[in-house]
Amino acid sequence: MSNQIFLCTSKNGKRVTYDPIHSHAATHLEDTPQLKDLVIEAIQNMTLKEDSIGTEIDMGRIVGTSDVVDVDSTDEVVYGIRKNRDKEGHAPFVKSRHGDPCSYVALHLVKQDDGSYVLSSTWIGTFSGDDEPFPNAPDATVRSKEFWNKRAFVYGSQEIQAGTETTKRPW
């Protein structure tokens, strides 16, 4: 884990790190500059005990806009593969909508053998809805197509790998 860098310490003294280059957390932190400070604020107020923590924290104020919004047939949607997410396949991006104001920060933390935690992913928004696998991902569910046919990332909110963008729905 030499590529991990220290992020902060939880309320109960657990060290939290993240991979600043290859992780999902890194891409979200790059795409949303204020997110790192929000993540640190949230984790410093958390007691970390479970092996895997997927949660959303209400920060008590608007902290940004959600990356994922509802879409319909009138929207302009394109598809692309996000940075560090080749295995997930194409994700939908909407060009005709903006993110909604949001007070939540979503966190996914994984306990390590030494008792510390790794922040594997984080974003502004809720955890449960926005974490549905994409239809072409290895872990896709029977709900994936229905979910992602009605939702999309706001275009520009996340980096799309060059050469992967298409207007044709890939599922």
Short mmCIF file of C-alpha atoms in Angstrom, two decimals:
data_model
loop_
_atom_site.label_atom_id
_atom_site.label_comp_id
_atom_site.label_asym_id
_atom_site.label_seq_id
_atom_site.Cartn_x
_atom_site.Cartn_y
_atom_site.Cartn_z
CA MET A 1 0.00 0.00 0.00
CA SER A 2 2.91 2.34 -0.67
CA ASN A 3 0.74 4.39 -3.02
CA GLN A 4 -1.56 5.38 -0.13
CA ILE A 5 -1.38 8.88 1.34
CA PHE A 6 -2.72 9.97 4.71
CA LEU A 7 -6.08 11.76 4.61
CA CYS A 8 -7.13 12.17 8.28
CA THR A 9 -7.91 10.40 11.55
CA SER A 10 -11.42 9.34 12.58
CA LYS A 11 -13.12 10.31 15.85
CA ASN A 12 -11.91 7.02 17.38
CA GLY A 13 -8.32 7.44 16.19
CA LYS A 14 -8.36 5.29 13.03
CA ARG A 15 -6.00 6.43 10.28
CA VAL A 16 -7.64 6.94 6.88
CA THR A 17 -5.65 6.95 3.64
CA TYR A 18 -6.42 6.87 -0.07
CA ASP A 19 -4.67 6.09 -3.35
CA PRO A 20 -4.23 9.52 -5.01
CA ILE A 21 -3.72 8.10 -8.51
CA HIS A 22 -5.61 4.86 -9.23
CA SER A 23 -8.60 4.92 -6.89
CA HIS A 24 -12.20 5.91 -7.46
CA ALA A 25 -11.74 8.34 -4.56
CA ALA A 26 -8.91 10.08 -6.44
CA THR A 27 -11.06 10.75 -9.50
CA HIS A 28 -13.90 12.20 -7.42
CA LEU A 29 -11.50 14.33 -5.36
CA GLU A 30 -9.96 15.66 -8.60
CA ASP A 31 -13.36 16.38 -10.18
CA THR A 32 -14.77 18.13 -7.09
CA PRO A 33 -12.14 20.37 -5.46
CA GLN A 34 -14.10 21.11 -2.24
CA LEU A 35 -14.79 17.41 -1.63
CA LYS A 36 -11.50 16.60 0.13
CA ASP A 37 -12.16 19.07 2.95
CA LEU A 38 -15.74 17.78 3.29
CA VAL A 39 -14.54 14.17 3.47
CA ILE A 40 -12.02 15.05 6.18
CA GLU A 41 -14.71 16.93 8.14
CA ALA A 42 -17.08 13.96 7.91
CA ILE A 43 -14.52 11.28 8.82
CA GLN A 44 -13.15 13.24 11.78
CA ASN A 45 -16.66 13.07 13.28
CA MET A 46 -17.13 9.32 12.61
CA THR A 47 -16.40 6.29 14.78
CA LEU A 48 -15.07 3.63 12.41
CA LYS A 49 -15.65 -0.01 13.43
CA GLU A 50 -17.07 -2.06 10.53
CA ASP A 51 -14.95 -3.86 7.92
CA SER A 52 -16.65 -2.03 5.05
CA ILE A 53 -18.55 1.23 5.46
CA GLY A 54 -20.82 2.62 2.77
CA THR A 55 -22.68 5.62 4.08
CA GLU A 56 -23.83 9.13 3.35
CA ILE A 57 -23.32 11.97 5.81
CA ASP A 58 -25.69 14.94 5.96
CA MET A 59 -23.32 17.88 6.37
CA GLY A 60 -26.17 20.13 7.55
CA ARG A 61 -25.66 22.59 4.71
CA ILE A 62 -25.52 22.61 0.92
CA VAL A 63 -22.02 21.39 0.04
CA GLY A 64 -22.29 21.21 -3.74
CA THR A 65 -24.40 19.62 -6.43
CA SER A 66 -25.18 15.97 -7.00
CA ASP A 67 -23.37 14.32 -9.90
CA VAL A 68 -26.32 12.04 -10.73
CA VAL A 69 -29.71 13.40 -11.84
CA ASP A 70 -32.96 12.00 -13.22
CA VAL A 71 -33.31 12.09 -17.02
CA ASP A 72 -36.04 11.42 -19.56
CA SER A 73 -36.42 11.05 -23.33
CA THR A 74 -36.11 14.83 -23.88
CA ASP A 75 -32.55 14.93 -22.51
CA GLU A 76 -29.32 14.89 -24.51
CA VAL A 77 -27.41 11.88 -23.15
CA VAL A 78 -23.99 10.56 -24.20
CA TYR A 79 -22.06 7.56 -22.87
CA GLY A 80 -18.43 7.29 -21.85
CA ILE A 81 -16.01 5.35 -19.67
CA ARG A 82 -14.90 7.25 -16.58
CA LYS A 83 -11.25 7.57 -15.55
CA ASN A 84 -9.97 4.55 -13.53
CA ARG A 85 -13.16 2.62 -14.30
CA ASP A 86 -12.53 0.53 -17.44
CA LYS A 87 -14.17 -2.56 -15.93
CA GLU A 88 -17.43 -0.70 -15.25
CA GLY A 89 -18.03 -0.01 -18.93
CA HIS A 90 -19.88 3.02 -20.26
CA ALA A 91 -21.81 5.37 -17.99
CA PRO A 92 -24.51 7.84 -19.11
CA PHE A 93 -23.83 11.59 -19.03
CA VAL A 94 -26.53 14.21 -19.54
CA LYS A 95 -25.65 17.45 -21.34
CA SER A 96 -29.04 19.13 -20.87
CA ARG A 97 -29.26 19.21 -17.04
CA HIS A 98 -27.38 20.59 -14.06
CA GLY A 99 -26.79 18.93 -10.69
CA ASP A 100 -29.22 19.48 -7.84
CA PRO A 101 -28.08 21.25 -4.64
CA CYS A 102 -27.05 18.60 -2.12
CA SER A 103 -26.09 18.45 1.57
CA TYR A 104 -24.77 14.86 1.54
CA VAL A 105 -21.29 13.39 1.17
CA ALA A 106 -21.14 9.68 0.32
CA LEU A 107 -18.21 7.62 1.62
CA HIS A 108 -16.96 4.09 1.05
CA LEU A 109 -14.27 3.06 3.55
CA VAL A 110 -12.58 -0.34 3.79
CA LYS A 111 -10.82 -1.57 6.94
CA GLN A 112 -7.26 -2.82 6.47
CA ASP A 113 -5.44 -5.61 8.34
CA ASP A 114 -3.60 -3.08 10.51
CA GLY A 115 -6.88 -1.45 11.65
CA SER A 116 -6.56 1.61 9.44
CA TYR A 117 -9.06 2.43 6.68
CA VAL A 118 -8.80 3.19 2.97
CA LEU A 119 -11.22 5.64 1.37
CA SER A 120 -12.08 3.74 -1.80
CA SER A 121 -14.70 6.16 -3.13
CA THR A 122 -16.54 9.36 -2.23
CA TRP A 123 -18.84 11.85 -3.92
CA ILE A 124 -21.38 14.56 -3.24
CA GLY A 125 -24.72 12.80 -3.14
CA THR A 126 -26.29 9.77 -1.57
CA PHE A 127 -24.74 6.33 -1.42
CA SER A 128 -27.60 3.95 -2.06
CA GLY A 129 -29.02 5.22 -5.33
CA ASP A 130 -25.85 6.42 -7.00
CA ASP A 131 -24.01 3.15 -6.37
CA GLU A 132 -26.03 0.91 -8.72
CA PRO A 133 -23.59 -0.88 -11.09
CA PHE A 134 -23.66 0.10 -14.76
CA PRO A 135 -25.40 -2.35 -17.12
CA ASN A 136 -22.15 -3.53 -18.76
CA ALA A 137 -20.22 -3.87 -15.47
CA PRO A 138 -19.28 -7.35 -14.22
CA ASP A 139 -21.40 -6.80 -11.08
CA ALA A 140 -24.48 -5.47 -12.94
CA THR A 141 -27.82 -6.45 -11.44
CA VAL A 142 -31.29 -6.95 -12.92
CA ARG A 143 -32.00 -3.34 -11.83
CA SER A 144 -28.97 -1.78 -13.55
CA LYS A 145 -30.48 -1.06 -16.98
CA GLU A 146 -33.72 0.33 -15.57
CA PHE A 147 -31.82 2.49 -13.06
CA TRP A 148 -29.29 3.96 -15.52
CA ASN A 149 -31.87 4.45 -18.29
CA LYS A 150 -33.55 6.96 -15.94
CA ARG A 151 -30.42 8.61 -14.45
CA ALA A 152 -27.15 10.04 -15.65
CA PHE A 153 -24.08 11.89 -14.47
CA VAL A 154 -24.08 15.60 -15.20
CA TYR A 155 -21.79 16.09 -18.20
CA GLY A 156 -18.49 17.60 -17.07
CA SER A 157 -18.85 16.44 -13.46
CA GLN A 158 -16.47 13.50 -14.05
CA GLU A 159 -13.62 12.89 -16.43
CA ILE A 160 -14.45 10.74 -19.46
CA GLN A 161 -11.59 8.78 -21.00
CA ALA A 162 -10.64 10.13 -24.42
CA GLY A 163 -12.07 8.16 -27.32
CA THR A 164 -14.80 6.38 -25.32
CA GLU A 165 -17.64 8.88 -25.75
CA THR A 166 -20.61 7.81 -27.89
CA THR A 167 -24.20 8.89 -28.43
CA LYS A 168 -25.34 5.26 -28.84
CA ARG A 169 -26.57 3.55 -25.65
CA PRO A 170 -24.15 0.62 -25.17
CA TRP A 171 -26.61 -1.75 -23.49
#
